[in-house]
CSV table of C-alpha atoms in Angstrom, one decimal:
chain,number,residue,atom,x,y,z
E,315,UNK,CA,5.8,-12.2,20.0
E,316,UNK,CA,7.9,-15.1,18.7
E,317,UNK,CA,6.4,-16.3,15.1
E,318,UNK,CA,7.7,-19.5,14.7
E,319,UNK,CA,6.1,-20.6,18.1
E,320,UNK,CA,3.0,-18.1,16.7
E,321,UNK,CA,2.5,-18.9,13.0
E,322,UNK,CA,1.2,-22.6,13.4
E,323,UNK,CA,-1.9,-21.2,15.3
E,324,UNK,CA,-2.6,-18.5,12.6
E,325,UNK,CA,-5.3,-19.4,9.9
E,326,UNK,CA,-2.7,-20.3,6.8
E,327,UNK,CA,0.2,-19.7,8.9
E,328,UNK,CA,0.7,-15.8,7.9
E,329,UNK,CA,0.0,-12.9,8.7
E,330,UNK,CA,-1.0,-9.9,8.8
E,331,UNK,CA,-4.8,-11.1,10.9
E,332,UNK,CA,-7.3,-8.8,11.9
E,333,UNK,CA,-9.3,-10.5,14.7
E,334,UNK,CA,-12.8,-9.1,14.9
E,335,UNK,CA,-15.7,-9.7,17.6
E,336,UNK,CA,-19.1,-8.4,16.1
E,337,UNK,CA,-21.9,-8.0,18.2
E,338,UNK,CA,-23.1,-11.2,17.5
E,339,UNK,CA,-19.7,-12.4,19.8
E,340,UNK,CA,-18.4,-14.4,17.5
E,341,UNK,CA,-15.1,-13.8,16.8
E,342,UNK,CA,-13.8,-13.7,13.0
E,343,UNK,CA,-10.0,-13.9,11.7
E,344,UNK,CA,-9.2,-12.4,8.6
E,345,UNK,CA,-6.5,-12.6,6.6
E,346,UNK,CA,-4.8,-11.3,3.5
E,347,UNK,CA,-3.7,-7.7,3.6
E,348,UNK,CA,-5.6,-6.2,0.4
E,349,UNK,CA,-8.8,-8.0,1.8
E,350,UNK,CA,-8.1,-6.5,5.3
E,351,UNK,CA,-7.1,-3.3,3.9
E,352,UNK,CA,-10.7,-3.2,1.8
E,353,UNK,CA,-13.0,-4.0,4.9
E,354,UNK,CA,-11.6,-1.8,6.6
E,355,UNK,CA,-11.6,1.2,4.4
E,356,UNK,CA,-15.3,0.5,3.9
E,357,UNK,CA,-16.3,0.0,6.9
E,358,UNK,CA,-14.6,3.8,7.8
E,359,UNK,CA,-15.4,5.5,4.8
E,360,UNK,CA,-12.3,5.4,3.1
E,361,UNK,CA,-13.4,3.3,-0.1
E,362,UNK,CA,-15.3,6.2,-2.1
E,363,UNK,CA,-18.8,7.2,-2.7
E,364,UNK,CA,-19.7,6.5,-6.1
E,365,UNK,CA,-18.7,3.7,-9.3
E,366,UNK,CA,-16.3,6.3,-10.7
E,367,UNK,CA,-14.0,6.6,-7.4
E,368,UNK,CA,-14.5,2.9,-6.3
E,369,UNK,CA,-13.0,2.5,-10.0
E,370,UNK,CA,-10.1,4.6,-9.4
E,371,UNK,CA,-9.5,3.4,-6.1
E,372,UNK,CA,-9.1,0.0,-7.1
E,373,UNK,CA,-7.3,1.1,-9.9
E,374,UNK,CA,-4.4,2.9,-8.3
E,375,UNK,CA,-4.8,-0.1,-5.9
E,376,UNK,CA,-3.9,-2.9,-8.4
E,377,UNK,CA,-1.2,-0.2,-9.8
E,378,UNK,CA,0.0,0.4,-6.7
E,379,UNK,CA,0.7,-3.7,-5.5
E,380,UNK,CA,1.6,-4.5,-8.9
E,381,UNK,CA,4.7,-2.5,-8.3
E,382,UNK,CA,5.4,-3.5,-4.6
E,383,UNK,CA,4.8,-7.2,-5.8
E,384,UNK,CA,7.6,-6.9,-7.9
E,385,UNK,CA,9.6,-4.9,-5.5
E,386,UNK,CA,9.0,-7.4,-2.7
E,387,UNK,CA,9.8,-10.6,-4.8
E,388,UNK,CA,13.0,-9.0,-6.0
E,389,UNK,CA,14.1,-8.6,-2.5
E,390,UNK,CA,13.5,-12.4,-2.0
E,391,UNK,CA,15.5,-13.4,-4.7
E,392,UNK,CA,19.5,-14.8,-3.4
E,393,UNK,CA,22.3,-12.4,-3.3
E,394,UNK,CA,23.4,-13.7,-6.5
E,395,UNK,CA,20.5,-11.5,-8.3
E,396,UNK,CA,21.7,-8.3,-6.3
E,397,UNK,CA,22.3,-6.7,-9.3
E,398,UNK,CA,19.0,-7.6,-11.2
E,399,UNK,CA,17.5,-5.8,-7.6
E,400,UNK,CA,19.6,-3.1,-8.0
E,401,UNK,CA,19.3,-2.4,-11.8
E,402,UNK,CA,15.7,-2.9,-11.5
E,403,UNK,CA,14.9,-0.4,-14.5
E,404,UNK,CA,11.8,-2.5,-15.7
E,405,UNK,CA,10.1,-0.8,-12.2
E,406,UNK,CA,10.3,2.3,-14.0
E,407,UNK,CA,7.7,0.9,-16.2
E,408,UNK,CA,5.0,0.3,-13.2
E,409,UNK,CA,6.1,3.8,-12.3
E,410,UNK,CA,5.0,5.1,-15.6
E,411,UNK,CA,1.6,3.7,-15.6
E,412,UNK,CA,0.9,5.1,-12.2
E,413,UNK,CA,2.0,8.3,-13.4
E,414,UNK,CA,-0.9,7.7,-16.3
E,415,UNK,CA,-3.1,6.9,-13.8
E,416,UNK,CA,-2.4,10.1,-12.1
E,417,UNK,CA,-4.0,12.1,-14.8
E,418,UNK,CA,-7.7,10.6,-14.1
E,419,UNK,CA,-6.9,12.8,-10.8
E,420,UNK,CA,-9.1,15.9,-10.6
E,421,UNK,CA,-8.6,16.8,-7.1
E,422,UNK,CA,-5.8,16.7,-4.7
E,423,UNK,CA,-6.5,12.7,-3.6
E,424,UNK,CA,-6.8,10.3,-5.9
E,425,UNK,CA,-10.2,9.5,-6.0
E,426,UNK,CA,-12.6,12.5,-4.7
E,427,UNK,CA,-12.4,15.0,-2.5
E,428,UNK,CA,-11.8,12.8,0.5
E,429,UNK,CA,-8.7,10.6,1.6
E,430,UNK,CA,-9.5,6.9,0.5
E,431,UNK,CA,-7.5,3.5,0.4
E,432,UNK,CA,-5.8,4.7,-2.5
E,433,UNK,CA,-4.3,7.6,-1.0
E,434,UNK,CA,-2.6,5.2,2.1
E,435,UNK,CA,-1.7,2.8,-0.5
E,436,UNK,CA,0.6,5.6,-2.1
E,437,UNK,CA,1.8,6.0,1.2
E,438,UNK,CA,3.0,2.4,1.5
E,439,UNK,CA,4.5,2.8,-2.3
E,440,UNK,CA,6.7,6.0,-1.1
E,441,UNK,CA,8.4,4.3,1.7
E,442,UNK,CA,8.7,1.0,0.0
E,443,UNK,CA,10.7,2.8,-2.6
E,444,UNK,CA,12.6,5.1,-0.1
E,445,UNK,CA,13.6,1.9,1.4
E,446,UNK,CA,14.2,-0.3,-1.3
E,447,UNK,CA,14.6,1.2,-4.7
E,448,UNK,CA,16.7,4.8,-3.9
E,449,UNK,CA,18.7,4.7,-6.8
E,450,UNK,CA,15.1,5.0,-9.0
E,451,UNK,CA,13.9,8.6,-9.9
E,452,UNK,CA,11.1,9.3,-11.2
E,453,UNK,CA,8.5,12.3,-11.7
E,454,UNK,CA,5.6,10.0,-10.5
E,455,UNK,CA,6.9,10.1,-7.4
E,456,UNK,CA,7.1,13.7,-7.0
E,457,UNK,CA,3.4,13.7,-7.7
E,458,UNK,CA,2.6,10.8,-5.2
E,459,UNK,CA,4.9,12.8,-2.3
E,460,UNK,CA,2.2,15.5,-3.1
E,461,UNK,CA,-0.7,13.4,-2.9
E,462,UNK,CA,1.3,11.9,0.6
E,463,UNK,CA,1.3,15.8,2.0
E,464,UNK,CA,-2.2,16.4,1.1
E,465,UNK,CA,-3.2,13.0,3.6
E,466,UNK,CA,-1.0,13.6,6.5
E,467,UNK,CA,-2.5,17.5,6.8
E,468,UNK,CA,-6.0,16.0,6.5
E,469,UNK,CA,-5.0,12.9,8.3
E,470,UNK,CA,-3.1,14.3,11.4
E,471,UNK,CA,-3.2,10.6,13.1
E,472,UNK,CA,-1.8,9.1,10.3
E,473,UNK,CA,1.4,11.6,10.0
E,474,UNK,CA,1.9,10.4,14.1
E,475,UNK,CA,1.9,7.1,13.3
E,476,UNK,CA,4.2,7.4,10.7
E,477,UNK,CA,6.5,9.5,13.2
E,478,UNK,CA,6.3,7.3,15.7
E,479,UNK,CA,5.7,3.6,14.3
E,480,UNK,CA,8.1,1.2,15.0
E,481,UNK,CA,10.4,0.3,12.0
């Protein structure tokens, strides 16, 4: 589709939007891509099932777009902070306090014994930071390229999607 002839119609002019029609027929637009990302992991059992994994969930979560927050906004800056986006050490930092947060782990996911939100948000993190950040190395992300394995043999969908998603 062509966005600028598209993005007046969306709601706030962004995207992504996840149209839904519930039985009740009326259909509902939603917006915002952690919001989205949360319904829907509920709604499919991917959001944990107790206090203690919604906790870590959301707290890998808020670790997880911390870091791509930054990532994303120094890739908005002008060329002329190309060297702030490549030097970029202060993301070692978020990387750091993932890693911490790694060590709540007890089983191969990060929250349970089940793939959750969590677990497709480190997936998002990985290729971010293969795309973007390649000069940054980092045990953390051996750890989350575990975690990443562990999903796409439980997950078989998801590892064909990433094959064969459009870049």
């Amino acid at each position: 589709a062509d966005w600028p002839k598209l993005k007046p119609t969306m709601p706030f002019q962004q995207m992504p939007l996840l149209e839904v029609t519930p039985r009740s027929g009326e259909k509902l637009k939603f917006t915002e891509s952690l919001a989205i990302a949360r319904l829907v992991a509920r709604t499919f059992g991917l959001y944990g099932t107790n206090p203690g994994e919604v906790y870590q969930i959301e707290r890998m979560n808020s670790l997880v777009n911390a870091l791509l927050g930054e990532i994303y906004a120094l890739h908005l800056k002008k060329a002329v902070d190309l060297k702030r986006v490549v030097d970029a050490e202060y993301l070692v930092e978020f990387l750091d306090t993932i890693e911490d947060a790694l060590k709540a782990k007890t089983t191969k996911f990060i929250a349970g014994d089940k793939v959750t939100l969590a677990d497709l948000e480190v997936i998002v993190l990985l290729d971010t930071l293969d795309k973007t950040c390649t000069h940054i190395q980092h045990p953390c992300k051996d750890h989350l390229n575990l975690i990443k394995a562990d999903v796409l043999k439980e997950k078989p969908a998801v590892a064909r999607y990433l094959k064969n998603r459009p870049n």
